[in-house]
PDB file of C-alpha atoms in Angstrom:
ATOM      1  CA  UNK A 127       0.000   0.000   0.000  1.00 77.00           C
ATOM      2  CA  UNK A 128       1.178   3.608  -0.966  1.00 77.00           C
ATOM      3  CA  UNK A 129       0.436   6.283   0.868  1.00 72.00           C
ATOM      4  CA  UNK A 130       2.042  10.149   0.798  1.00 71.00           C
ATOM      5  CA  UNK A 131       1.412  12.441   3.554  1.00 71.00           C
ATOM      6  CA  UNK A 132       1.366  16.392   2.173  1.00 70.00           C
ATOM      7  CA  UNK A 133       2.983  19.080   4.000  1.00 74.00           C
ATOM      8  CA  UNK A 134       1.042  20.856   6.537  1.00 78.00           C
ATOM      9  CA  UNK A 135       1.626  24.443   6.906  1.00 79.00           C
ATOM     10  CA  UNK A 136       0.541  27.097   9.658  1.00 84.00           C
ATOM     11  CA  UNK A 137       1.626  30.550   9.150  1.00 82.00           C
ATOM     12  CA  UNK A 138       0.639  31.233   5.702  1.00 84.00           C
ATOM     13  CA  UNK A 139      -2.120  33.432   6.286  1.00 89.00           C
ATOM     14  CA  UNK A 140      -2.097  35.478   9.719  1.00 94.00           C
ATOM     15  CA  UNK A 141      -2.861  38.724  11.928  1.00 96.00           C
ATOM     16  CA  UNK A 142      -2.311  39.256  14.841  1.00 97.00           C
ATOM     17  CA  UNK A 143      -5.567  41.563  16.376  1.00 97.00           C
ATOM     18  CA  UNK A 144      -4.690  42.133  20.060  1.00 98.00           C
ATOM     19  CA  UNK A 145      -1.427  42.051  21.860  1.00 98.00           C
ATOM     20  CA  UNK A 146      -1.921  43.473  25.658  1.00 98.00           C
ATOM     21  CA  UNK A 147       0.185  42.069  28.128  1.00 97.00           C
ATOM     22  CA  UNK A 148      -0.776  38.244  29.128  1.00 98.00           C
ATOM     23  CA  UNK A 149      -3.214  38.575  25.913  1.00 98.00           C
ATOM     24  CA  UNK A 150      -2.716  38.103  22.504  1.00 98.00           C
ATOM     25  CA  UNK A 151      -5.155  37.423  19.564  1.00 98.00           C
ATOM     26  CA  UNK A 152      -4.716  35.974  16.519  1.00 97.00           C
ATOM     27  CA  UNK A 153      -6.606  35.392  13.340  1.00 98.00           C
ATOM     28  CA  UNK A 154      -6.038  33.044  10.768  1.00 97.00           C
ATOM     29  CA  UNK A 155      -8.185  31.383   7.431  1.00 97.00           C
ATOM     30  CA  UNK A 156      -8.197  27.857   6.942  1.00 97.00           C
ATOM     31  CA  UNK A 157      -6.577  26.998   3.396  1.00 95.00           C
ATOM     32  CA  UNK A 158      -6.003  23.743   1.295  1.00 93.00           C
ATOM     33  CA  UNK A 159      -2.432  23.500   3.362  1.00 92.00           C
ATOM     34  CA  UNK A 160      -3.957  23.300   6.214  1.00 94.00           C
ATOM     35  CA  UNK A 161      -6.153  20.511   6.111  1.00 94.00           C
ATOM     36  CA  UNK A 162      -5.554  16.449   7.261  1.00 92.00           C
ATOM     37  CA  UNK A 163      -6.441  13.731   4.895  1.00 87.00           C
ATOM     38  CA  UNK A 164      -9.884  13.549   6.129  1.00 92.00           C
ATOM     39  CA  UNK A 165     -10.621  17.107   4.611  1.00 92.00           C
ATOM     40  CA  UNK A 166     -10.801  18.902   8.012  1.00 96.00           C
ATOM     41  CA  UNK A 167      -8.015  21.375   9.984  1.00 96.00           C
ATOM     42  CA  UNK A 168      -5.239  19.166  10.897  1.00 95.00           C
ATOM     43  CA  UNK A 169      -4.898  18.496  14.480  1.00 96.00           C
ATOM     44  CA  UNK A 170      -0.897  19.536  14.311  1.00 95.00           C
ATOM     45  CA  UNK A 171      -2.114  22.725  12.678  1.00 95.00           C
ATOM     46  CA  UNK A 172      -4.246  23.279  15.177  1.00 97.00           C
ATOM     47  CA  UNK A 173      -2.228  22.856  17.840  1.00 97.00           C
ATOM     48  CA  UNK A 174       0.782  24.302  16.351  1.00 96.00           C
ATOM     49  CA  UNK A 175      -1.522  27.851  16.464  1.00 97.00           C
ATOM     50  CA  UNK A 176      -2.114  27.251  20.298  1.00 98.00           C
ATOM     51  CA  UNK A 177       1.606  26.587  20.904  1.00 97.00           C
ATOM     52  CA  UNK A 178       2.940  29.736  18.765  1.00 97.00           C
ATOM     53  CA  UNK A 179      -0.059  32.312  20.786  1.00 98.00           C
ATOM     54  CA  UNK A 180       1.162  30.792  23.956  1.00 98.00           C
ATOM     55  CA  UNK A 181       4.936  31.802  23.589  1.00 97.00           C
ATOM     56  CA  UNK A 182       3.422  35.411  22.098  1.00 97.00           C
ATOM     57  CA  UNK A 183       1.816  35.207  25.487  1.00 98.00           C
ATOM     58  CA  UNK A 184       4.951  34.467  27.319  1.00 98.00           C
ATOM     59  CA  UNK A 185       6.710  37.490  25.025  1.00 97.00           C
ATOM     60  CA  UNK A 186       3.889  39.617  25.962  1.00 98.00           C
ATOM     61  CA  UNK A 187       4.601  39.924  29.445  1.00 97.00           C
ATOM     62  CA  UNK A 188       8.296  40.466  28.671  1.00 97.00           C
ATOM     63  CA  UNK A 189       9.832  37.585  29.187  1.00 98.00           C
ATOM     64  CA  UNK A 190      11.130  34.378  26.373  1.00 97.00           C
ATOM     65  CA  UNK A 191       9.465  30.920  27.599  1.00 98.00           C
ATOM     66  CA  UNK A 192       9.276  27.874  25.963  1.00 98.00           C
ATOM     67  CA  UNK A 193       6.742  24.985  26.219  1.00 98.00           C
ATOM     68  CA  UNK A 194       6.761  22.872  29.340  1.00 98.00           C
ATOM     69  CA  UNK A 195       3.417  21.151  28.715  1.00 98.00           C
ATOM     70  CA  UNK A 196       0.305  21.361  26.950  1.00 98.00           C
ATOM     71  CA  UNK A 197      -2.852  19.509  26.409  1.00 98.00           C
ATOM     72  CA  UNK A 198      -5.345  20.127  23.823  1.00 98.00           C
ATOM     73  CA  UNK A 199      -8.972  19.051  23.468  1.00 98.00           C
ATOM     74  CA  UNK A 200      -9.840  19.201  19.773  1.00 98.00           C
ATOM     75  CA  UNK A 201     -14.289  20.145  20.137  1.00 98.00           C
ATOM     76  CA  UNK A 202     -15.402  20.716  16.502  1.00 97.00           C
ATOM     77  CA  UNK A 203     -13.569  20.114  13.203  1.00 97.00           C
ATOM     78  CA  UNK A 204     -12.355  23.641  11.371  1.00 97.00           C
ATOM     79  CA  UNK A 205     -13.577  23.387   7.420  1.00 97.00           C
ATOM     80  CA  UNK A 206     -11.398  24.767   4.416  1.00 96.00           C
ATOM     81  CA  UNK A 207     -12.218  28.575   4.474  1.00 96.00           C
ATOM     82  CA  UNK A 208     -12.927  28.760   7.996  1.00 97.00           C
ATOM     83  CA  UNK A 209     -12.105  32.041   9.670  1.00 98.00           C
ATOM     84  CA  UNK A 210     -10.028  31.339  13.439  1.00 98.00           C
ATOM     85  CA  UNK A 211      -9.713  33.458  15.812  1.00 98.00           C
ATOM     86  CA  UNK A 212      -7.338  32.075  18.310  1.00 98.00           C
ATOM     87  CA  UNK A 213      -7.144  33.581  21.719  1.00 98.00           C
ATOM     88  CA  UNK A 214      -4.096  32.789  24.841  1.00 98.00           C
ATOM     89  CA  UNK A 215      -4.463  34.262  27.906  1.00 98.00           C
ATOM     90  CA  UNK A 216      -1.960  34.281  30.675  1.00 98.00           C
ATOM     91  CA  UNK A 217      -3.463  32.668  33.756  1.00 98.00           C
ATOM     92  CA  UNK A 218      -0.746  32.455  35.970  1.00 98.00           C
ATOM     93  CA  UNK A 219       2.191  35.096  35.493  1.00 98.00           C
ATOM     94  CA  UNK A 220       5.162  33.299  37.773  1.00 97.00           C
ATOM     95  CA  UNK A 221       8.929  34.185  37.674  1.00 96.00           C
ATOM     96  CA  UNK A 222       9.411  30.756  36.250  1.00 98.00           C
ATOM     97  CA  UNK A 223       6.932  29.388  34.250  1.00 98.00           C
ATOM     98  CA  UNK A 224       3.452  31.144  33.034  1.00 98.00           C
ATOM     99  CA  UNK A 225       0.100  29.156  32.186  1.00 98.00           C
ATOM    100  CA  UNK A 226      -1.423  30.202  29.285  1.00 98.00           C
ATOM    101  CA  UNK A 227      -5.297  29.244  28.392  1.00 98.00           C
ATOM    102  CA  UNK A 228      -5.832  29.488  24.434  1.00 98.00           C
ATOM    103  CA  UNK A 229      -8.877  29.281  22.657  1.00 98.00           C
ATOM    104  CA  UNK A 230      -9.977  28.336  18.688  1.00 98.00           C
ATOM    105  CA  UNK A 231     -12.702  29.802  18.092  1.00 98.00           C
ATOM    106  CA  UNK A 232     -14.398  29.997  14.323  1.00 98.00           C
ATOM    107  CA  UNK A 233     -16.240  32.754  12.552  1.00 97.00           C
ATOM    108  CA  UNK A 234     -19.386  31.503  14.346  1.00 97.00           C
ATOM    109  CA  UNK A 235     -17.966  31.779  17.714  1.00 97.00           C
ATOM    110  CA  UNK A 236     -18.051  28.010  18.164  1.00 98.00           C
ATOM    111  CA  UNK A 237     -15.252  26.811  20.312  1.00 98.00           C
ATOM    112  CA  UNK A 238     -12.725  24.324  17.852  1.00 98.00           C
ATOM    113  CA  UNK A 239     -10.098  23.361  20.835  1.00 98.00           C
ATOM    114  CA  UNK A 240      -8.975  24.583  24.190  1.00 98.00           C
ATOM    115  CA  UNK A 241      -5.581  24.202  25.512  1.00 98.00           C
ATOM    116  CA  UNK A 242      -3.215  24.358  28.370  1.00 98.00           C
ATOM    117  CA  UNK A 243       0.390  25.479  27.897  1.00 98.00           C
ATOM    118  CA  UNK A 244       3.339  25.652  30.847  1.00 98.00           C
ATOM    119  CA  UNK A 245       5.301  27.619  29.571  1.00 98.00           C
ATOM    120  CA  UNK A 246       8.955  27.763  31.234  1.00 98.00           C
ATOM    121  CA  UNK A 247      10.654  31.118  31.401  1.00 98.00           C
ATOM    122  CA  UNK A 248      14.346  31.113  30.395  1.00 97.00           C
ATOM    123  CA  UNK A 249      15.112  35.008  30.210  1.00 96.00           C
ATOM    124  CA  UNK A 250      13.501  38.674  30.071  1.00 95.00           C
ATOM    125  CA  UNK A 251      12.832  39.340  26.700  1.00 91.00           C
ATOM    126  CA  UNK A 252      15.396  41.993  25.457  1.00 82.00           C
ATOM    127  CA  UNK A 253      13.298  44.972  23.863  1.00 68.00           C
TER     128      UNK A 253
END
């Protein structure tokens, strides 16, 4: 059996619509790169989005972090052409690590995941 897995890509389309320290928003279209074999958002693409807004988080309060942990619940497939509005805020702002709760929403307003991140702080971000 053959089978070829296509490149998934995140960061082709993007804007970033609030940045406030310990919140950032980001919006983002779902395209023909985005998309698992099943037709839907990929679940790496997905979370990929949640990951990146979390260390914008992290940045936004002025320090670098990277990720720690995370867990994701995926809720509702995104569709090609989808509109996502994905939202981190920082719920716990510690000298070493910060937790960050993101959101995927759609144009609709229906939630498409919610994650966790831990994000570990390894410096003050240098302006």
């Amino acid at each position: 059996m053959e089978f070829n897995l296509e490149e998934v890509k995140v960061f082709e389309n993007y804007e970033i619509s609030k940045w406030e320290e310990g919140e950032v928003t980001l919006e983002t279209r779902v395209v023909d790169s985005s998309l698992n074999y099943y037709g839907n958002a990929h679940g790496g693409y997905l979370f990929t989005l949640c990951d990146q807004v979390s260390g914008l988080v992290s940045i936004s309060t002025g320090f670098e972090a990277v990720t720690l942990q995370s867990n994701i619940n995926y809720l509702r497939a995104g569709r090609l052409g989808d509109k996502l509005t994905v939202i981190g805020s920082c719920v716990h702002n510690g000298r070493t690590t910060k937790v960050v709760d993101v959101h995927i929403k759609n144009e609709n307003g229906e939630m498409v995941t919610t994650a966790i991140f831990t994000m570990f702080v390894t410096g003050k971000r240098e302006k």
